[in-house]
Amino acid sequence: MGAIRIAQLLLLTGVIWSHVGLGAEAAGTTVFTLHNNCTHTIWPATLSGNSAVAVGGGGFELSPNATVSFPAPTGWSGRLWARTGCVSSGPSSLLCATGDCSGAVSCTLGGAPPVTLAEFTLGGADGKDFYDVSLVDGYNVGIGVNATGARVNFATCGYAGCVGDVNALCPAELQVSRNKTGAGLGEAPSPSTVACRSACEAFGTPEYCCTGAHGGPNSCRPTKYSRLFKAACPAAYSYAYDDPTSTFTCGAGAQYLITFCPGQQ
């Protein structure tokens, strides 16, 4: 099934779920609503970490200003991200400049870094949802996560996300430019820097990767690169042990709006 057909099916799903959102909330089902606020097409992808359920079909195309909604089962854990600069190379194949998952339309593997991740565990400890936006694998587009729903306590369910444009601030040694990712693929963002690598990916050393002698929260500390990420995106993970200001929880009954390029004007 082609990417466009998958997108059409998911758009239909989004329309259906928009009419039964209150019923879903009452039943305890979590609904993810994805909105593309970018000025270019993206190809959102999902990966389940604890089940074979491919929420949202695993991946699809999303045009600028388009919105899609789909449910996730109770107890689901996984990640969502945006792929950019994609072109179809067959009915089930999609090659992307960033976030590519081994050339598949429907992802069964994680997105190739650098990629911004939205991570969820639904119904975790004490029945709460845990969620975050992570730059540990680098950055390609901004992501914002808002908890919604009639039963949500907005005083405790915080905003997770990365509104700042890290690509515009990315040091030269971490930049991934269009000519390094296959320039001209799909509708890539107009700036020449299409992604920003993590220091771990760029240099592979223990102090940046939180491995070896730096493999714990007391020995793996912020670096000049993670501080740059944190300054641009205070509500996102900047390195592996950036937990205190980066992990958010919400009680049962929450629904989630995931906005790509939330800071885009």
PDB file of C-alpha atoms in Angstrom:
ATOM      1  CA  MET A   1       0.000   0.000   0.000  1.00  0.00           C
ATOM      2  CA  GLY A   2       1.457   3.365  -1.046  1.00  0.00           C
ATOM      3  CA  ALA A   3       2.199   6.233   1.317  1.00  0.00           C
ATOM      4  CA  ILE A   4      -0.572   8.394  -0.140  1.00  0.00           C
ATOM      5  CA  ARG A   5      -3.173   5.628   0.299  1.00  0.00           C
ATOM      6  CA  ILE A   6      -2.067   5.070   3.898  1.00  0.00           C
ATOM      7  CA  ALA A   7      -2.376   8.794   4.562  1.00  0.00           C
ATOM      8  CA  GLN A   8      -5.899   8.772   3.093  1.00  0.00           C
ATOM      9  CA  LEU A   9      -6.928   5.905   5.354  1.00  0.00           C
ATOM     10  CA  LEU A  10      -5.474   7.588   8.400  1.00  0.00           C
ATOM     11  CA  LEU A  11      -7.122  10.877   7.545  1.00  0.00           C
ATOM     12  CA  LEU A  12     -10.411   8.985   7.470  1.00  0.00           C
ATOM     13  CA  THR A  13      -9.498   7.434  10.807  1.00  0.00           C
ATOM     14  CA  GLY A  14      -8.803  10.914  12.152  1.00  0.00           C
ATOM     15  CA  VAL A  15     -12.241  12.115  11.074  1.00  0.00           C
ATOM     16  CA  ILE A  16     -13.890   9.115  12.722  1.00  0.00           C
ATOM     17  CA  TRP A  17     -12.000   9.511  15.980  1.00  0.00           C
ATOM     18  CA  SER A  18     -12.733  13.222  16.106  1.00  0.00           C
ATOM     19  CA  HIS A  19     -16.394  12.290  16.513  1.00  0.00           C
ATOM     20  CA  VAL A  20     -15.901   9.658  19.212  1.00  0.00           C
ATOM     21  CA  GLY A  21     -13.166  11.327  21.257  1.00  0.00           C
ATOM     22  CA  LEU A  22     -15.359  11.687  24.341  1.00  0.00           C
ATOM     23  CA  GLY A  23     -16.369   8.035  24.161  1.00  0.00           C
ATOM     24  CA  ALA A  24     -12.739   6.995  23.812  1.00  0.00           C
ATOM     25  CA  GLU A  25     -11.780   9.068  26.837  1.00  0.00           C
ATOM     26  CA  ALA A  26     -14.568   7.541  28.893  1.00  0.00           C
ATOM     27  CA  ALA A  27     -13.437   4.045  27.893  1.00  0.00           C
ATOM     28  CA  GLY A  28      -9.840   4.789  28.873  1.00  0.00           C
ATOM     29  CA  THR A  29      -8.492   4.627  25.310  1.00  0.00           C
ATOM     30  CA  THR A  30      -5.665   7.015  24.457  1.00  0.00           C
ATOM     31  CA  VAL A  31      -5.934   8.924  21.199  1.00  0.00           C
ATOM     32  CA  PHE A  32      -2.890  10.537  19.588  1.00  0.00           C
ATOM     33  CA  THR A  33      -3.619  13.542  17.360  1.00  0.00           C
ATOM     34  CA  LEU A  34      -0.736  14.528  15.092  1.00  0.00           C
ATOM     35  CA  HIS A  35      -0.675  17.993  13.523  1.00  0.00           C
ATOM     36  CA  ASN A  36       1.845  19.102  10.912  1.00  0.00           C
ATOM     37  CA  ASN A  37       2.576  22.766  11.618  1.00  0.00           C
ATOM     38  CA  CYS A  38       5.656  22.649   9.361  1.00  0.00           C
ATOM     39  CA  THR A  39       5.710  24.455   6.032  1.00  0.00           C
ATOM     40  CA  HIS A  40       6.700  21.223   4.289  1.00  0.00           C
ATOM     41  CA  THR A  41       5.334  17.688   4.088  1.00  0.00           C
ATOM     42  CA  ILE A  42       6.520  15.230   6.719  1.00  0.00           C
ATOM     43  CA  TRP A  43       6.096  11.478   7.050  1.00  0.00           C
ATOM     44  CA  PRO A  44       5.332  10.676  10.711  1.00  0.00           C
ATOM     45  CA  ALA A  45       6.403   7.250  11.936  1.00  0.00           C
ATOM     46  CA  THR A  46       5.601   5.163  14.996  1.00  0.00           C
ATOM     47  CA  LEU A  47       7.387   2.284  16.672  1.00  0.00           C
ATOM     48  CA  SER A  48       5.981   0.116  19.454  1.00  0.00           C
ATOM     49  CA  GLY A  49       8.418  -0.831  22.176  1.00  0.00           C
ATOM     50  CA  ASN A  50       6.405  -3.444  24.027  1.00  0.00           C
ATOM     51  CA  SER A  51       3.955  -4.996  21.568  1.00  0.00           C
ATOM     52  CA  ALA A  52       3.364  -5.842  17.941  1.00  0.00           C
ATOM     53  CA  VAL A  53       0.701  -3.140  17.648  1.00  0.00           C
ATOM     54  CA  ALA A  54       1.748  -0.627  14.979  1.00  0.00           C
ATOM     55  CA  VAL A  55      -0.254   2.411  16.076  1.00  0.00           C
ATOM     56  CA  GLY A  56      -1.077   4.696  13.191  1.00  0.00           C
ATOM     57  CA  GLY A  57      -0.102   1.946  10.784  1.00  0.00           C
ATOM     58  CA  GLY A  58       3.577   2.512  11.527  1.00  0.00           C
ATOM     59  CA  GLY A  59       3.938   5.506   9.230  1.00  0.00           C
ATOM     60  CA  PHE A  60       2.194   7.769   6.717  1.00  0.00           C
ATOM     61  CA  GLU A  61       2.367  11.074   4.838  1.00  0.00           C
ATOM     62  CA  LEU A  62       1.145  14.314   6.405  1.00  0.00           C
ATOM     63  CA  SER A  63       0.847  17.524   4.416  1.00  0.00           C
ATOM     64  CA  PRO A  64       1.346  21.013   5.889  1.00  0.00           C
ATOM     65  CA  ASN A  65      -1.510  22.002   8.244  1.00  0.00           C
ATOM     66  CA  ALA A  66      -2.983  18.480   8.080  1.00  0.00           C
ATOM     67  CA  THR A  67      -4.085  16.580  11.195  1.00  0.00           C
ATOM     68  CA  VAL A  68      -4.511  12.838  11.800  1.00  0.00           C
ATOM     69  CA  SER A  69      -5.777  10.996  14.897  1.00  0.00           C
ATOM     70  CA  PHE A  70      -5.491   7.335  15.874  1.00  0.00           C
ATOM     71  CA  PRO A  71      -5.888   5.250  19.049  1.00  0.00           C
ATOM     72  CA  ALA A  72      -3.272   3.437  21.107  1.00  0.00           C
ATOM     73  CA  PRO A  73      -4.085   0.443  23.325  1.00  0.00           C
ATOM     74  CA  THR A  74      -3.910   0.545  27.095  1.00  0.00           C
ATOM     75  CA  GLY A  75      -0.353  -0.127  28.260  1.00  0.00           C
ATOM     76  CA  TRP A  76       1.221   0.877  24.950  1.00  0.00           C
ATOM     77  CA  SER A  77       4.823   2.069  25.031  1.00  0.00           C
ATOM     78  CA  GLY A  78       6.709   3.464  22.056  1.00  0.00           C
ATOM     79  CA  ARG A  79       7.917   6.452  20.106  1.00  0.00           C
ATOM     80  CA  LEU A  80       6.817   8.782  17.328  1.00  0.00           C
ATOM     81  CA  TRP A  81       8.917  10.947  15.034  1.00  0.00           C
ATOM     82  CA  ALA A  82       8.871  12.839  11.732  1.00  0.00           C
ATOM     83  CA  ARG A  83      10.653  11.770   8.578  1.00  0.00           C
ATOM     84  CA  THR A  84      11.584  14.514   6.111  1.00  0.00           C
ATOM     85  CA  GLY A  85      12.581  14.726   2.477  1.00  0.00           C
ATOM     86  CA  CYS A  86      11.025  11.396   1.519  1.00  0.00           C
ATOM     87  CA  VAL A  87      10.426   9.868  -1.917  1.00  0.00           C
ATOM     88  CA  SER A  88       8.617   6.649  -2.723  1.00  0.00           C
ATOM     89  CA  SER A  89      10.674   3.940  -4.395  1.00  0.00           C
ATOM     90  CA  GLY A  90       7.896   1.346  -4.529  1.00  0.00           C
ATOM     91  CA  PRO A  91       4.485   0.421  -3.077  1.00  0.00           C
ATOM     92  CA  SER A  92       5.873  -0.127   0.441  1.00  0.00           C
ATOM     93  CA  SER A  93       9.218   1.665   0.196  1.00  0.00           C
ATOM     94  CA  LEU A  94      10.071   5.195   1.262  1.00  0.00           C
ATOM     95  CA  LEU A  95      13.554   6.723   1.273  1.00  0.00           C
ATOM     96  CA  CYS A  96      13.905   9.720   3.571  1.00  0.00           C
ATOM     97  CA  ALA A  97      16.574  12.352   4.119  1.00  0.00           C
ATOM     98  CA  THR A  98      16.025  12.228   7.913  1.00  0.00           C
ATOM     99  CA  GLY A  99      14.347   9.733  10.233  1.00  0.00           C
ATOM    100  CA  ASP A 100      14.406   6.922   7.668  1.00  0.00           C
ATOM    101  CA  CYS A 101      13.434   3.470   8.981  1.00  0.00           C
ATOM    102  CA  SER A 102      15.311   1.187   6.573  1.00  0.00           C
ATOM    103  CA  GLY A 103      13.351   2.464   3.589  1.00  0.00           C
ATOM    104  CA  ALA A 104       9.928   1.277   4.789  1.00  0.00           C
ATOM    105  CA  VAL A 105       6.662   3.208   4.660  1.00  0.00           C
ATOM    106  CA  SER A 106       5.398   1.432   7.795  1.00  0.00           C
ATOM    107  CA  CYS A 107       8.227   1.354  10.309  1.00  0.00           C
ATOM    108  CA  THR A 108       9.206  -1.774  12.236  1.00  0.00           C
ATOM    109  CA  LEU A 109      12.599  -0.296  13.151  1.00  0.00           C
ATOM    110  CA  GLY A 110      13.598   3.005  14.732  1.00  0.00           C
ATOM    111  CA  GLY A 111      14.324   6.136  12.755  1.00  0.00           C
ATOM    112  CA  ALA A 112      17.918   6.688  11.697  1.00  0.00           C
ATOM    113  CA  PRO A 113      19.510   9.469  13.773  1.00  0.00           C
ATOM    114  CA  PRO A 114      19.604  12.365  13.971  1.00  0.00           C
ATOM    115  CA  VAL A 115      15.909  12.445  14.758  1.00  0.00           C
ATOM    116  CA  THR A 116      13.685  14.140  17.352  1.00  0.00           C
ATOM    117  CA  LEU A 117      11.579  11.622  19.298  1.00  0.00           C
ATOM    118  CA  ALA A 118       8.309  11.803  21.212  1.00  0.00           C
ATOM    119  CA  GLU A 119       8.284   8.890  23.679  1.00  0.00           C
ATOM    120  CA  PHE A 120       5.313   7.474  25.610  1.00  0.00           C
ATOM    121  CA  THR A 121       4.487   4.833  28.196  1.00  0.00           C
ATOM    122  CA  LEU A 122       0.726   4.684  28.716  1.00  0.00           C
ATOM    123  CA  GLY A 123      -0.632   3.474  32.038  1.00  0.00           C
ATOM    124  CA  GLY A 124       2.739   3.028  33.750  1.00  0.00           C
ATOM    125  CA  ALA A 125       3.438   3.315  37.475  1.00  0.00           C
ATOM    126  CA  ASP A 126       0.257   4.111  39.474  1.00  0.00           C
ATOM    127  CA  GLY A 127      -1.663   4.053  36.197  1.00  0.00           C
ATOM    128  CA  LYS A 128      -0.040   7.261  35.006  1.00  0.00           C
ATOM    129  CA  ASP A 129       1.201   8.060  31.513  1.00  0.00           C
ATOM    130  CA  PHE A 130       4.862   8.997  31.114  1.00  0.00           C
ATOM    131  CA  TYR A 131       5.986  11.047  28.124  1.00  0.00           C
ATOM    132  CA  ASP A 132       8.891  13.129  26.884  1.00  0.00           C
ATOM    133  CA  VAL A 133      10.500  14.668  23.822  1.00  0.00           C
ATOM    134  CA  SER A 134      14.084  13.555  23.342  1.00  0.00           C
ATOM    135  CA  LEU A 135      17.086  15.012  21.506  1.00  0.00           C
ATOM    136  CA  VAL A 136      19.355  12.190  22.713  1.00  0.00           C
ATOM    137  CA  ASP A 137      19.350  10.851  19.129  1.00  0.00           C
ATOM    138  CA  GLY A 138      19.764  14.345  17.689  1.00  0.00           C
ATOM    139  CA  TYR A 139      17.247  16.690  16.096  1.00  0.00           C
ATOM    140  CA  ASN A 140      15.514  16.983  12.746  1.00  0.00           C
ATOM    141  CA  VAL A 141      12.241  18.879  13.412  1.00  0.00           C
ATOM    142  CA  GLY A 142      10.648  20.405  16.484  1.00  0.00           C
ATOM    143  CA  ILE A 143       7.979  18.418  18.350  1.00  0.00           C
ATOM    144  CA  GLY A 144       5.556  19.565  21.034  1.00  0.00           C
ATOM    145  CA  VAL A 145       3.359  17.301  23.184  1.00  0.00           C
ATOM    146  CA  ASN A 146       0.237  18.632  24.916  1.00  0.00           C
ATOM    147  CA  ALA A 147      -2.030  16.542  27.136  1.00  0.00           C
ATOM    148  CA  THR A 148      -5.708  17.206  26.402  1.00  0.00           C
ATOM    149  CA  GLY A 149      -9.084  15.930  27.585  1.00  0.00           C
ATOM    150  CA  ALA A 150     -11.834  16.789  30.021  1.00  0.00           C
ATOM    151  CA  ARG A 151     -10.255  14.813  32.858  1.00  0.00           C
ATOM    152  CA  VAL A 152      -6.751  16.211  32.475  1.00  0.00           C
ATOM    153  CA  ASN A 153      -5.256  18.221  35.337  1.00  0.00           C
ATOM    154  CA  PHE A 154      -3.261  20.765  33.388  1.00  0.00           C
ATOM    155  CA  ALA A 155      -1.443  21.847  36.546  1.00  0.00           C
ATOM    156  CA  THR A 156       0.327  18.469  36.657  1.00  0.00           C
ATOM    157  CA  CYS A 157       0.357  17.374  32.987  1.00  0.00           C
ATOM    158  CA  GLY A 158       3.163  19.508  31.597  1.00  0.00           C
ATOM    159  CA  TYR A 159       4.147  20.503  28.087  1.00  0.00           C
ATOM    160  CA  ALA A 160       6.970  18.401  26.654  1.00  0.00           C
ATOM    161  CA  GLY A 161       8.691  19.611  23.584  1.00  0.00           C
ATOM    162  CA  CYS A 162      11.234  21.389  21.496  1.00  0.00           C
ATOM    163  CA  VAL A 163       9.998  24.676  20.100  1.00  0.00           C
ATOM    164  CA  GLY A 164      13.417  26.141  19.250  1.00  0.00           C
ATOM    165  CA  ASP A 165      14.993  25.568  15.840  1.00  0.00           C
ATOM    166  CA  VAL A 166      18.063  23.522  16.754  1.00  0.00           C
ATOM    167  CA  ASN A 167      19.082  23.236  13.083  1.00  0.00           C
ATOM    168  CA  ALA A 168      19.595  27.004  12.962  1.00  0.00           C
ATOM    169  CA  LEU A 169      21.850  26.840  16.050  1.00  0.00           C
ATOM    170  CA  CYS A 170      23.657  23.596  15.246  1.00  0.00           C
ATOM    171  CA  PRO A 171      27.483  23.724  15.430  1.00  0.00           C
ATOM    172  CA  ALA A 172      29.244  22.947  12.156  1.00  0.00           C
ATOM    173  CA  GLU A 173      30.670  19.678  13.492  1.00  0.00           C
ATOM    174  CA  LEU A 174      27.147  18.361  14.205  1.00  0.00           C
ATOM    175  CA  GLN A 175      25.351  19.636  11.107  1.00  0.00           C
ATOM    176  CA  VAL A 176      23.759  17.330   8.561  1.00  0.00           C
ATOM    177  CA  SER A 177      23.335  19.279   5.349  1.00  0.00           C
ATOM    178  CA  ARG A 178      21.064  18.541   2.433  1.00  0.00           C
ATOM    179  CA  ASN A 179      23.898  17.338   0.218  1.00  0.00           C
ATOM    180  CA  LYS A 180      24.841  14.777   2.879  1.00  0.00           C
ATOM    181  CA  THR A 181      21.337  13.316   2.973  1.00  0.00           C
ATOM    182  CA  GLY A 182      20.468  13.180  -0.711  1.00  0.00           C
ATOM    183  CA  ALA A 183      19.540  16.732  -1.685  1.00  0.00           C
ATOM    184  CA  GLY A 184      16.285  17.179  -3.477  1.00  0.00           C
ATOM    185  CA  LEU A 185      14.430  14.252  -1.889  1.00  0.00           C
ATOM    186  CA  GLY A 186      10.760  15.127  -1.487  1.00  0.00           C
ATOM    187  CA  GLU A 187       9.927  18.406   0.176  1.00  0.00           C
ATOM    188  CA  ALA A 188      12.954  18.951   2.394  1.00  0.00           C
ATOM    189  CA  PRO A 189      13.098  22.062   4.590  1.00  0.00           C
ATOM    190  CA  SER A 190      14.548  25.064   2.808  1.00  0.00           C
ATOM    191  CA  PRO A 191      17.591  25.621   5.102  1.00  0.00           C
ATOM    192  CA  SER A 192      20.720  23.718   4.061  1.00  0.00           C
ATOM    193  CA  THR A 193      21.014  22.104   7.530  1.00  0.00           C
ATOM    194  CA  VAL A 194      18.289  19.440   7.693  1.00  0.00           C
ATOM    195  CA  ALA A 195      19.311  17.846  10.997  1.00  0.00           C
ATOM    196  CA  CYS A 196      21.675  18.219  13.947  1.00  0.00           C
ATOM    197  CA  ARG A 197      23.531  15.174  15.245  1.00  0.00           C
ATOM    198  CA  SER A 198      24.004  14.382  18.886  1.00  0.00           C
ATOM    199  CA  ALA A 199      27.560  14.588  20.186  1.00  0.00           C
ATOM    200  CA  CYS A 200      27.397  10.830  20.826  1.00  0.00           C
ATOM    201  CA  GLU A 201      26.647  10.096  17.178  1.00  0.00           C
ATOM    202  CA  ALA A 202      29.239  12.581  15.979  1.00  0.00           C
ATOM    203  CA  PHE A 203      32.145  11.580  18.247  1.00  0.00           C
ATOM    204  CA  GLY A 204      31.182   8.226  19.806  1.00  0.00           C
ATOM    205  CA  THR A 205      33.105   8.797  23.045  1.00  0.00           C
ATOM    206  CA  PRO A 206      31.953   7.670  26.529  1.00  0.00           C
ATOM    207  CA  GLU A 207      31.504  11.161  27.954  1.00  0.00           C
ATOM    208  CA  TYR A 208      29.049  12.010  25.164  1.00  0.00           C
ATOM    209  CA  CYS A 209      27.362   8.588  24.963  1.00  0.00           C
ATOM    210  CA  CYS A 210      27.047   7.982  28.733  1.00  0.00           C
ATOM    211  CA  THR A 211      28.877   4.659  28.476  1.00  0.00           C
ATOM    212  CA  GLY A 212      31.839   3.020  30.216  1.00  0.00           C
ATOM    213  CA  ALA A 213      33.165   5.150  33.052  1.00  0.00           C
ATOM    214  CA  HIS A 214      30.427   7.681  32.227  1.00  0.00           C
ATOM    215  CA  GLY A 215      27.615   5.121  32.311  1.00  0.00           C
ATOM    216  CA  GLY A 216      25.569   6.524  35.186  1.00  0.00           C
ATOM    217  CA  PRO A 217      23.703   9.669  36.238  1.00  0.00           C
ATOM    218  CA  ASN A 218      26.515  10.774  38.542  1.00  0.00           C
ATOM    219  CA  SER A 219      29.288  10.301  35.989  1.00  0.00           C
ATOM    220  CA  CYS A 220      27.513  11.387  32.806  1.00  0.00           C
ATOM    221  CA  ARG A 221      27.056  15.131  33.020  1.00  0.00           C
ATOM    222  CA  PRO A 222      25.882  17.861  30.625  1.00  0.00           C
ATOM    223  CA  THR A 223      28.344  18.887  27.905  1.00  0.00           C
ATOM    224  CA  LYS A 224      28.641  22.049  25.852  1.00  0.00           C
ATOM    225  CA  TYR A 225      26.587  20.323  23.154  1.00  0.00           C
ATOM    226  CA  SER A 226      23.796  19.094  25.413  1.00  0.00           C
ATOM    227  CA  ARG A 227      23.653  22.539  27.030  1.00  0.00           C
ATOM    228  CA  LEU A 228      23.094  24.035  23.578  1.00  0.00           C
ATOM    229  CA  PHE A 229      20.193  21.611  23.008  1.00  0.00           C
ATOM    230  CA  LYS A 230      18.786  22.383  26.455  1.00  0.00           C
ATOM    231  CA  ALA A 231      18.953  26.128  25.946  1.00  0.00           C
ATOM    232  CA  ALA A 232      16.980  25.796  22.702  1.00  0.00           C
ATOM    233  CA  CYS A 233      14.547  23.229  24.106  1.00  0.00           C
ATOM    234  CA  PRO A 234      14.216  23.419  27.926  1.00  0.00           C
ATOM    235  CA  ALA A 235      11.317  20.921  27.972  1.00  0.00           C
ATOM    236  CA  ALA A 236      13.152  18.143  26.106  1.00  0.00           C
ATOM    237  CA  TYR A 237      15.850  15.598  26.914  1.00  0.00           C
ATOM    238  CA  SER A 238      19.256  16.973  25.946  1.00  0.00           C
ATOM    239  CA  TYR A 239      21.258  13.911  27.054  1.00  0.00           C
ATOM    240  CA  ALA A 240      20.540  10.476  28.536  1.00  0.00           C
ATOM    241  CA  TYR A 241      20.248  11.490  32.207  1.00  0.00           C
ATOM    242  CA  ASP A 242      18.401  14.757  31.745  1.00  0.00           C
ATOM    243  CA  ASP A 243      15.399  13.377  33.676  1.00  0.00           C
ATOM    244  CA  PRO A 244      14.380  16.035  36.243  1.00  0.00           C
ATOM    245  CA  THR A 245      13.225  18.631  33.710  1.00  0.00           C
ATOM    246  CA  SER A 246      12.383  16.359  30.803  1.00  0.00           C
ATOM    247  CA  THR A 247      10.007  13.554  31.890  1.00  0.00           C
ATOM    248  CA  PHE A 248       6.316  14.377  32.307  1.00  0.00           C
ATOM    249  CA  THR A 249       3.412  12.408  33.753  1.00  0.00           C
ATOM    250  CA  CYS A 250      -0.335  12.590  33.359  1.00  0.00           C
ATOM    251  CA  GLY A 251      -3.208  10.693  34.937  1.00  0.00           C
ATOM    252  CA  ALA A 252      -5.530   8.223  33.266  1.00  0.00           C
ATOM    253  CA  GLY A 253      -7.877   9.639  30.643  1.00  0.00           C
ATOM    254  CA  ALA A 254      -5.432  11.962  28.910  1.00  0.00           C
ATOM    255  CA  GLN A 255      -5.351  12.350  25.147  1.00  0.00           C
ATOM    256  CA  TYR A 256      -2.294  13.785  23.384  1.00  0.00           C
ATOM    257  CA  LEU A 257      -1.779  16.420  20.714  1.00  0.00           C
ATOM    258  CA  ILE A 258       1.614  16.051  19.017  1.00  0.00           C
ATOM    259  CA  THR A 259       2.576  19.080  16.951  1.00  0.00           C
ATOM    260  CA  PHE A 260       5.473  19.016  14.515  1.00  0.00           C
ATOM    261  CA  CYS A 261       7.290  22.363  14.108  1.00  0.00           C
ATOM    262  CA  PRO A 262       5.342  23.898  17.034  1.00  0.00           C
ATOM    263  CA  GLY A 263       7.347  27.122  16.821  1.00  0.00           C
ATOM    264  CA  GLN A 264       6.765  27.612  13.103  1.00  0.00           C
ATOM    265  CA  GLN A 265       5.187  30.962  12.244  1.00  0.00           C
TER     266      GLN A 265
END
